[in-house]
mmCIF file of N, CA and C in Angstrom:
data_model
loop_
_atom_site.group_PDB
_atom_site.id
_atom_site.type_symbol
_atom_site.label_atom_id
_atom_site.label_comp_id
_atom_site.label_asym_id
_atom_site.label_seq_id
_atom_site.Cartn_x
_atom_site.Cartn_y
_atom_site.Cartn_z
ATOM 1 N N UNK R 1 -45.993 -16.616 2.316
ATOM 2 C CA UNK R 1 -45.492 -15.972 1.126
ATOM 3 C C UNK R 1 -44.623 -14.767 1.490
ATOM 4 N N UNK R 2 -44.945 -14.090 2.525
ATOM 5 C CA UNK R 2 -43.930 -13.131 2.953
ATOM 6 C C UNK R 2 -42.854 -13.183 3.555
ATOM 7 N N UNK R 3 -42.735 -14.416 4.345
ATOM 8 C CA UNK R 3 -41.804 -14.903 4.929
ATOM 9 C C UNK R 3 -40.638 -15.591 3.307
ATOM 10 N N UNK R 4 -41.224 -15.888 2.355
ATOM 11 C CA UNK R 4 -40.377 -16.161 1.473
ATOM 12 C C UNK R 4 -39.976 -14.741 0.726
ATOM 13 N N UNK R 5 -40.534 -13.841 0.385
ATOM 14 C CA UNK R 5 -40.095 -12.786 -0.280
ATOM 15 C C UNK R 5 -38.642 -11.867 0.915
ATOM 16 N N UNK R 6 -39.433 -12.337 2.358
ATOM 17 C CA UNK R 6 -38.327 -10.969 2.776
ATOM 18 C C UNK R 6 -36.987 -12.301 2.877
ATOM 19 N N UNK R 7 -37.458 -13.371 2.721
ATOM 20 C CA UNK R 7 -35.506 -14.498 3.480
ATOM 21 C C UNK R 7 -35.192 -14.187 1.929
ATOM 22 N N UNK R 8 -35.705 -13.686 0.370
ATOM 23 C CA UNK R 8 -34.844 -13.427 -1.013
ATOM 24 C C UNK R 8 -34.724 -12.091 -0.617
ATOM 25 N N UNK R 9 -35.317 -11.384 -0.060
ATOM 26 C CA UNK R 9 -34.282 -10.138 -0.425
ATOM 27 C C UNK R 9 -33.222 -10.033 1.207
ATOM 28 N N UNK R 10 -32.868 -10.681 2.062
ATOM 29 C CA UNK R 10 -32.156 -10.600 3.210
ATOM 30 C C UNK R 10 -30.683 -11.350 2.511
ATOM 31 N N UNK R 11 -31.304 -12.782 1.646
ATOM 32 C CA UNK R 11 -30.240 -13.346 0.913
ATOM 33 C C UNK R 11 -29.400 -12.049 -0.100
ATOM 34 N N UNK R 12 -30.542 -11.533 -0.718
ATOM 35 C CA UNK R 12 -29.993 -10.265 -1.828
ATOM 36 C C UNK R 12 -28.836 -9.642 -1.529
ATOM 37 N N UNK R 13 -29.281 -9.144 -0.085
ATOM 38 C CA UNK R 13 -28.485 -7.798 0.410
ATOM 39 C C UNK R 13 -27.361 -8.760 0.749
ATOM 40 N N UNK R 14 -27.424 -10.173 1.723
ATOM 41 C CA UNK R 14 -25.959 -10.585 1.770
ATOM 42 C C UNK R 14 -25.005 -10.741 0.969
ATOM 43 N N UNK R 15 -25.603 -11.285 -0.261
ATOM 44 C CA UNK R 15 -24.782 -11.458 -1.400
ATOM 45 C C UNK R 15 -24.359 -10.200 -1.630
ATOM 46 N N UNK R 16 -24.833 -9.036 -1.768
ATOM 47 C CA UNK R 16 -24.256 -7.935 -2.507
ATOM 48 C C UNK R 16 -23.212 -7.295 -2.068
ATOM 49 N N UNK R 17 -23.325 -7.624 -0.130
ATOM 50 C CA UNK R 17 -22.287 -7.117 0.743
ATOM 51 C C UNK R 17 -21.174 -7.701 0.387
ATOM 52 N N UNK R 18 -21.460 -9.510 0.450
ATOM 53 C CA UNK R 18 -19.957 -10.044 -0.141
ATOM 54 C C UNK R 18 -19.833 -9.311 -1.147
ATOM 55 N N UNK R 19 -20.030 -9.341 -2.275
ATOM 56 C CA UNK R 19 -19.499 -8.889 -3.644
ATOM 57 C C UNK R 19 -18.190 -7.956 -3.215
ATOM 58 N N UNK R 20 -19.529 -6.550 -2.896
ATOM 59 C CA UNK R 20 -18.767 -5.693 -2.735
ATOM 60 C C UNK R 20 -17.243 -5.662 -1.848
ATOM 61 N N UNK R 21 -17.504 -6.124 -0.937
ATOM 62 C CA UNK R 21 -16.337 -6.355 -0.324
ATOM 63 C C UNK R 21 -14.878 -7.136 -0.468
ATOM 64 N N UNK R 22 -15.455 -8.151 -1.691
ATOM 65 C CA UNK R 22 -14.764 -9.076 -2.257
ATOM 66 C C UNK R 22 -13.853 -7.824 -3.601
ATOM 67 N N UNK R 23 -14.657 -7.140 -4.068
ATOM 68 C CA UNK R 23 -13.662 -6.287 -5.291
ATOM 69 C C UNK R 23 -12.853 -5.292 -4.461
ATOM 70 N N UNK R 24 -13.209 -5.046 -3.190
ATOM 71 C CA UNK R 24 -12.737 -3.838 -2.708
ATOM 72 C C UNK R 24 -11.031 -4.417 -2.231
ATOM 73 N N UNK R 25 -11.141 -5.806 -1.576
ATOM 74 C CA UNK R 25 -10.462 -6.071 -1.076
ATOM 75 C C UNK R 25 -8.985 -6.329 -2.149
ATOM 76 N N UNK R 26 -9.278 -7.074 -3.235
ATOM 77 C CA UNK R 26 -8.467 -7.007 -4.806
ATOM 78 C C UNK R 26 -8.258 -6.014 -5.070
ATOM 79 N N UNK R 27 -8.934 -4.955 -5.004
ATOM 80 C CA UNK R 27 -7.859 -4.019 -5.318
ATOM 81 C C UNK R 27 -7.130 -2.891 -4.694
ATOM 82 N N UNK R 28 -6.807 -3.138 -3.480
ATOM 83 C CA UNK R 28 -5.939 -2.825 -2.755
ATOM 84 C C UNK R 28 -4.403 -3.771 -3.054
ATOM 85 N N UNK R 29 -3.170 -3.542 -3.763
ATOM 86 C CA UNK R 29 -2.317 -3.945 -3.347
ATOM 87 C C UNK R 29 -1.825 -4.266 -2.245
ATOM 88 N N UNK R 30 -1.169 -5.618 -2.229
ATOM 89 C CA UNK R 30 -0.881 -5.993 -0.781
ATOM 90 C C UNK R 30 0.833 -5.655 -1.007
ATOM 91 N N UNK R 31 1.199 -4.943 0.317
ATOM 92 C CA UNK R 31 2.783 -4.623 0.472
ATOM 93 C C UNK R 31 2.858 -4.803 2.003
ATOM 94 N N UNK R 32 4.159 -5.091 2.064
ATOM 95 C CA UNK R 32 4.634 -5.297 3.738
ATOM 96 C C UNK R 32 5.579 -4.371 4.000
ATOM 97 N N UNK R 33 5.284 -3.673 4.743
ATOM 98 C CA UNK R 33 6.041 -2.343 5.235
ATOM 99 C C UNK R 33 6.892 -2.684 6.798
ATOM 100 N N UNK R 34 8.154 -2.680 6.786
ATOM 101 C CA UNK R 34 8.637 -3.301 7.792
ATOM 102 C C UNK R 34 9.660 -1.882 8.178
ATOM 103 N N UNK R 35 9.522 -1.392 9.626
ATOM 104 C CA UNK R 35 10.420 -0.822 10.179
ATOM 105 C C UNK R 35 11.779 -1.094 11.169
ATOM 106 N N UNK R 36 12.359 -0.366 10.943
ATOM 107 C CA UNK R 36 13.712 -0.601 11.960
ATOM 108 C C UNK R 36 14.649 0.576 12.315
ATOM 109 N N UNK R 37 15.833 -0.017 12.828
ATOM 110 C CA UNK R 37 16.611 1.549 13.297
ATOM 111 C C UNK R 37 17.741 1.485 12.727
ATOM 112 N N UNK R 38 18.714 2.289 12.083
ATOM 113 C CA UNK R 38 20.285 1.751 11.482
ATOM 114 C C UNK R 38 21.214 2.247 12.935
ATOM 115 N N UNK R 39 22.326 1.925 12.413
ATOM 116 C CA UNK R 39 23.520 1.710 13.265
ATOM 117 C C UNK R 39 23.517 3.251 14.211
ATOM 118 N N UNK R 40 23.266 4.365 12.879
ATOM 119 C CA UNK R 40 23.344 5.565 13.764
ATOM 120 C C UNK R 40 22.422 6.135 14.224
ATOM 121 N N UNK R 41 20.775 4.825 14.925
ATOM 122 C CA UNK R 41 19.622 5.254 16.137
ATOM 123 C C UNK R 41 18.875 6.159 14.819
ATOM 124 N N UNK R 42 18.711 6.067 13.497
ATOM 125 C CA UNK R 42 17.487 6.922 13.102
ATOM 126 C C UNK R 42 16.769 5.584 12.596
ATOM 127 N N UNK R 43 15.253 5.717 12.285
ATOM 128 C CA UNK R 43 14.272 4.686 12.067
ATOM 129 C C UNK R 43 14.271 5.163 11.113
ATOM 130 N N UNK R 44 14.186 3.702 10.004
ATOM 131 C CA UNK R 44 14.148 3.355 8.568
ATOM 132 C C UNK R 44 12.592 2.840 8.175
ATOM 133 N N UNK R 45 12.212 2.759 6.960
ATOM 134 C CA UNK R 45 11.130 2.051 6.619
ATOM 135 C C UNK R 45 12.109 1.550 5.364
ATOM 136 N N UNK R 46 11.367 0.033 5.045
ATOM 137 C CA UNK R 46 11.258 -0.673 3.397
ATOM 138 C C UNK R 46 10.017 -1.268 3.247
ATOM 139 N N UNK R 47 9.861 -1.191 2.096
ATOM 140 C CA UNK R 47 8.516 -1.743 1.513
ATOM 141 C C UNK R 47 8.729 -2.680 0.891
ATOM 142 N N UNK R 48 7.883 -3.770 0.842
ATOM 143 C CA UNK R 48 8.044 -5.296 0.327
ATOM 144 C C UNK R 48 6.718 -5.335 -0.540
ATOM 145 N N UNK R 49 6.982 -5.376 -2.184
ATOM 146 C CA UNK R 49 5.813 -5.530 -2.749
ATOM 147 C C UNK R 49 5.483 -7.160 -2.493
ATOM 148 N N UNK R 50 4.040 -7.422 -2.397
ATOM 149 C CA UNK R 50 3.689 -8.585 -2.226
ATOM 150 C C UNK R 50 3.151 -9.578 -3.133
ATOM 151 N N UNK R 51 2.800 -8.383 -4.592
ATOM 152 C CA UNK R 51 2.325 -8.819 -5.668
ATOM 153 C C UNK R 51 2.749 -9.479 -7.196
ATOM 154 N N UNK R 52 1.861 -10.064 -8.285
ATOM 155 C CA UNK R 52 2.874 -10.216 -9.072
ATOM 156 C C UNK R 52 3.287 -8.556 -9.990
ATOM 157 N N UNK R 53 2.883 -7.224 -10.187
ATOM 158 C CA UNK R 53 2.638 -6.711 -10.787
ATOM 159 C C UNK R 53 3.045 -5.598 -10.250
ATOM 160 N N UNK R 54 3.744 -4.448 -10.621
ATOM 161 C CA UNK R 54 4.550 -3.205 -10.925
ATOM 162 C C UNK R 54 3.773 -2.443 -9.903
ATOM 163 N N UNK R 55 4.260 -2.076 -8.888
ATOM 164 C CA UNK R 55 3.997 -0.654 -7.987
ATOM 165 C C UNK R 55 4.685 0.534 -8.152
ATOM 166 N N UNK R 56 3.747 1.662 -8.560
ATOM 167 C CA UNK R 56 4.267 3.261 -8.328
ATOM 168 C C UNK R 56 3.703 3.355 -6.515
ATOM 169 N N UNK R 57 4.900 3.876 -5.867
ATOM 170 C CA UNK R 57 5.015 4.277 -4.665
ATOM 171 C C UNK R 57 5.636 5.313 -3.963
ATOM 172 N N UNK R 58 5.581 6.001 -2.865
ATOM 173 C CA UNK R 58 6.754 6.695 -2.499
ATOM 174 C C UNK R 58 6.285 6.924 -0.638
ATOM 175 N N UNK R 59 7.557 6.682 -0.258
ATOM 176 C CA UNK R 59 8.017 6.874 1.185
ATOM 177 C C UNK R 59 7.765 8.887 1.577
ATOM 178 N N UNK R 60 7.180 9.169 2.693
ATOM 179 C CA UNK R 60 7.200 10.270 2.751
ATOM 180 C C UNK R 60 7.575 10.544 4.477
ATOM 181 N N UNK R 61 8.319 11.965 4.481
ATOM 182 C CA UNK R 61 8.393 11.641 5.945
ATOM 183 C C UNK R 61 9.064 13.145 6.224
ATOM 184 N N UNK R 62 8.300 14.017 6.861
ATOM 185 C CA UNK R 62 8.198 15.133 7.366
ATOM 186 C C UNK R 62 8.557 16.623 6.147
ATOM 187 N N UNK R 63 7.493 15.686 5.024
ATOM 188 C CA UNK R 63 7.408 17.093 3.537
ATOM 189 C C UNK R 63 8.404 16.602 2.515
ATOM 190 N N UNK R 64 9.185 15.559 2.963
ATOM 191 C CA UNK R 64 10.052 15.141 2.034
ATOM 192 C C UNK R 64 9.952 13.477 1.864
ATOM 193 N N UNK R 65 9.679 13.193 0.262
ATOM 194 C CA UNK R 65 8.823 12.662 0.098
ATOM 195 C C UNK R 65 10.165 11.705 -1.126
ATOM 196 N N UNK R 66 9.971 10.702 -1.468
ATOM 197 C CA UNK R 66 10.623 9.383 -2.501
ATOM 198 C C UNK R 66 9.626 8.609 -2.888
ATOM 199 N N UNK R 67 10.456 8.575 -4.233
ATOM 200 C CA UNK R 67 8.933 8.278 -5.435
ATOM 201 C C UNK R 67 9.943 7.204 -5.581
ATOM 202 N N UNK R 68 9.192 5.674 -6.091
ATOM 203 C CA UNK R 68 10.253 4.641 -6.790
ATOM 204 C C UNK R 68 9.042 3.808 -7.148
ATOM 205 N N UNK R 69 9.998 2.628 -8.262
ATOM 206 C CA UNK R 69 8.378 2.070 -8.486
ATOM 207 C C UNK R 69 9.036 0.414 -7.824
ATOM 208 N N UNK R 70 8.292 0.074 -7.167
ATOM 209 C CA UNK R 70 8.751 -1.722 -7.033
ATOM 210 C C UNK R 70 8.693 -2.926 -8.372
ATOM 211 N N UNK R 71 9.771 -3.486 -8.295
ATOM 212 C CA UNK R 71 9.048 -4.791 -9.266
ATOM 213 C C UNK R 71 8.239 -5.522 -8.475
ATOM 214 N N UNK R 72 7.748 -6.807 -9.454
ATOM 215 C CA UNK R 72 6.671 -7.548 -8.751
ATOM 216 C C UNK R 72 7.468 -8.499 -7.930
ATOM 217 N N UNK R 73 7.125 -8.903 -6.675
ATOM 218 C CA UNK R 73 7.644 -9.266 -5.450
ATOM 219 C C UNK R 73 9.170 -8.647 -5.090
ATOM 220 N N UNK R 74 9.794 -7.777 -5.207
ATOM 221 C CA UNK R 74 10.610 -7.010 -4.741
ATOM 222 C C UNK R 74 10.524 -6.313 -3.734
ATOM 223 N N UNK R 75 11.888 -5.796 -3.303
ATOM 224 C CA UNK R 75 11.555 -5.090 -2.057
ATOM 225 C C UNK R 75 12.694 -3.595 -2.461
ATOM 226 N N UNK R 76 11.974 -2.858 -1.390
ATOM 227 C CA UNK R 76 12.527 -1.061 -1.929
ATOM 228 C C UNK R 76 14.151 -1.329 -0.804
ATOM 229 N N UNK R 77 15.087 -0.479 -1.117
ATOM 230 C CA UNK R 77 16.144 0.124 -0.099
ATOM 231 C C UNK R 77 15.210 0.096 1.031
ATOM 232 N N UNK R 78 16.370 0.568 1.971
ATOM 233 C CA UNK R 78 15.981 1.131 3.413
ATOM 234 C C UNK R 78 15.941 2.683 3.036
ATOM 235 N N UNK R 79 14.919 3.567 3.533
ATOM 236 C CA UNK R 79 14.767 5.047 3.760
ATOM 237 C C UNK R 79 14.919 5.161 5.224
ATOM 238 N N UNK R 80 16.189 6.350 5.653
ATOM 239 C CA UNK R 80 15.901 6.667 6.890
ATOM 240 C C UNK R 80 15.173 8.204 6.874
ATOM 241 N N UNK R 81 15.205 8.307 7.972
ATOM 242 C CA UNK R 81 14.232 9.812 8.724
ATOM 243 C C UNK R 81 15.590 10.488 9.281
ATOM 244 N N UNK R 82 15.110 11.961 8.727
ATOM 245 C CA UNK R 82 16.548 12.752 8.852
ATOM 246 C C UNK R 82 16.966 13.725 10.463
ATOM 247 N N UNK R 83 15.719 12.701 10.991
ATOM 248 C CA UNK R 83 15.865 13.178 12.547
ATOM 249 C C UNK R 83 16.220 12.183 13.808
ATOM 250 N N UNK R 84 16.608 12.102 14.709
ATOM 251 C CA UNK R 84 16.434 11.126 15.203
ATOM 252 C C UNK R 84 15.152 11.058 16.593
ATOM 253 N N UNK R 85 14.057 12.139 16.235
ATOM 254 C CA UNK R 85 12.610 12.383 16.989
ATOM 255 C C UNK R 85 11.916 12.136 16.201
ATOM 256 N N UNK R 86 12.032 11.314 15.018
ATOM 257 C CA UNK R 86 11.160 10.872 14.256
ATOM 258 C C UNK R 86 10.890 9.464 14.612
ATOM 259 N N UNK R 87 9.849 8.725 14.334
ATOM 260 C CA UNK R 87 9.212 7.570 14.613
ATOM 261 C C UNK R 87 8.819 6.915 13.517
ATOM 262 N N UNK R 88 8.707 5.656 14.085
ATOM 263 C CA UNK R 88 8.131 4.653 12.435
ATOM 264 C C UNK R 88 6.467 5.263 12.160
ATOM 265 N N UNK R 89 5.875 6.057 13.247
ATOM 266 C CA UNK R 89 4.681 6.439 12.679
ATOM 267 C C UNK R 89 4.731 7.609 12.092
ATOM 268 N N UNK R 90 5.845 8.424 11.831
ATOM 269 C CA UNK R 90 5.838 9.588 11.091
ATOM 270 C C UNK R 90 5.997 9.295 9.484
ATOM 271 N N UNK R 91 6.014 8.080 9.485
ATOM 272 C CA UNK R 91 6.463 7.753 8.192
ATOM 273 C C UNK R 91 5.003 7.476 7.590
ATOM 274 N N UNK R 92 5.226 7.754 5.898
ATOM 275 C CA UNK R 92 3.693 7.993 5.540
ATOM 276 C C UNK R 92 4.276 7.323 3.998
ATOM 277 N N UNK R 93 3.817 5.882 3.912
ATOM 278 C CA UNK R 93 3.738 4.887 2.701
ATOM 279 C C UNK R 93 2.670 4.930 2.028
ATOM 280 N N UNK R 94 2.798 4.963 0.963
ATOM 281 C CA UNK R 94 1.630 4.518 -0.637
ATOM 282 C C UNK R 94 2.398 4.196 -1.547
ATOM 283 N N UNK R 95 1.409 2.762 -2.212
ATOM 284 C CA UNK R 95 1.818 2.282 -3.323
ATOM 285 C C UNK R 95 0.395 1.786 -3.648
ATOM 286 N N UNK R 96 0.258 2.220 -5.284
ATOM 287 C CA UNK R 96 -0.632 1.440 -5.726
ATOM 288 C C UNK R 96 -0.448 1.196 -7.620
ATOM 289 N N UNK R 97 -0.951 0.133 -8.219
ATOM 290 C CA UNK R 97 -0.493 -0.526 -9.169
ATOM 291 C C UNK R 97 -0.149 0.945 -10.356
ATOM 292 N N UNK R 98 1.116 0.849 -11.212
ATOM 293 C CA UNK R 98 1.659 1.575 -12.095
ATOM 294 C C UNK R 98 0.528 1.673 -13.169
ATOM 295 N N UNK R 99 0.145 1.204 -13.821
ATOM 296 C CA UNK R 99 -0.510 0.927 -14.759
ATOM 297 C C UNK R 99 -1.591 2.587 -14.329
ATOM 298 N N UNK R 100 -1.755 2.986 -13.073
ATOM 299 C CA UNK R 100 -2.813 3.903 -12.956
ATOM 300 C C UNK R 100 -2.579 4.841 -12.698
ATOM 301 N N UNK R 101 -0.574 4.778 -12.584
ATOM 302 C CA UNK R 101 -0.299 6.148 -12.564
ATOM 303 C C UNK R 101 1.128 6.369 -13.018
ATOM 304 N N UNK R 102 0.793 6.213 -14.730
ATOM 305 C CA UNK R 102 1.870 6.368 -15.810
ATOM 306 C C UNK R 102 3.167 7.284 -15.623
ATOM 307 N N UNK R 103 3.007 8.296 -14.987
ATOM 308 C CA UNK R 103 3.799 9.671 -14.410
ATOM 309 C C UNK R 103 4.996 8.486 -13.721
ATOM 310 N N UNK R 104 5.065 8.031 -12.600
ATOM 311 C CA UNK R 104 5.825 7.306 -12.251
ATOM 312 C C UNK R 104 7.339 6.214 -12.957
ATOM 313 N N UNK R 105 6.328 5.766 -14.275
ATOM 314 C CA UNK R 105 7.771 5.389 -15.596
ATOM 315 C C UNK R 105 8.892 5.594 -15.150
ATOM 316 N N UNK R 106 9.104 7.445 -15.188
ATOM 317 C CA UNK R 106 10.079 7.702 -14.893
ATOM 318 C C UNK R 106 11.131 7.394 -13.915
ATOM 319 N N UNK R 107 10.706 6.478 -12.728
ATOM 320 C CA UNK R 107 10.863 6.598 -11.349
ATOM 321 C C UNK R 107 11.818 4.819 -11.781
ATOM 322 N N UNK R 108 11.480 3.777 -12.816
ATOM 323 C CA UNK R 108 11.872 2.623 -12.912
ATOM 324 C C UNK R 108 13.564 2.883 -12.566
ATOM 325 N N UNK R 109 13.881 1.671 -11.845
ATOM 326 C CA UNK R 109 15.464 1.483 -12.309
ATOM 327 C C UNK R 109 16.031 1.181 -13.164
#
C-alpha cells in the first residue's frame, strides 16, 4: 500500500513539472535574432518575429536604446552599433507580445 501511495504522488510531482514547464515555455515569444557586419566593419543586429502575433520590442546597445513593434512573422531593419569595438554581444534584444505593453502603439509603422 505504500509502495502505491508514494509511485501517485512521484507521478503527481512529474506531471506538475511538465505542466509547469509546458506554460512557461508558450509564453516566451519565439524571435530569431541574427547578427552581421555592414560594408563599413560595424556589427548590426535584426530581429525576426517568429510568431503569429504583434511584438513590442527594442534593440539596445551601449544606453541607446530603439523601440519598434514587429508584425506577426516580420522582420525589423538592420540596427548598427555606433562603434566599431562593439560586438554582437553588446547588443541587448527584448521583445515580448504588445497586447502587455500598450505604451508601445505608438512605436507601429
Amino acid at each position: 500500500m505504500k509502495n502505491l501511495f508514494y509511485a501517485i504522488k512521484q507521478k503527481s510531482a512529474i506531471a506538475l513539472v511538465a505542466l509547469i514547464t509546458t506554460f512557461h515555455a508558450s509564453a516566451i515569444p519565439r524571435i530569431d535574432t541574427e547578427y552581421g557586419y555592414n560594408a563599413d566593419g560595424f556589427v548590426r543586429v535584426k530581429v525576426t518575429n517568429e510568431t503569429t502575433r504583434e511584438l513590442a520590442c527594442y534593440v539596445a546597445i551601449d544606453g541607446r536604446s530603439i523601440k519598434f513593434v514587429l508584425p506577426p512573422r516580420g522582420a525589423s531593419r538592420w540596427y548598427r552599433a555606433t562603434d566599431k569595438r562593439f560586438t554582437a554581444k553588446s547588443f541587448s534584444v527584448w521583445c515580448d507580445y504588445l497586447e502587455f505593453h500598450p505604451a508601445y502603439q505608438r512605436y507601429k509603422r
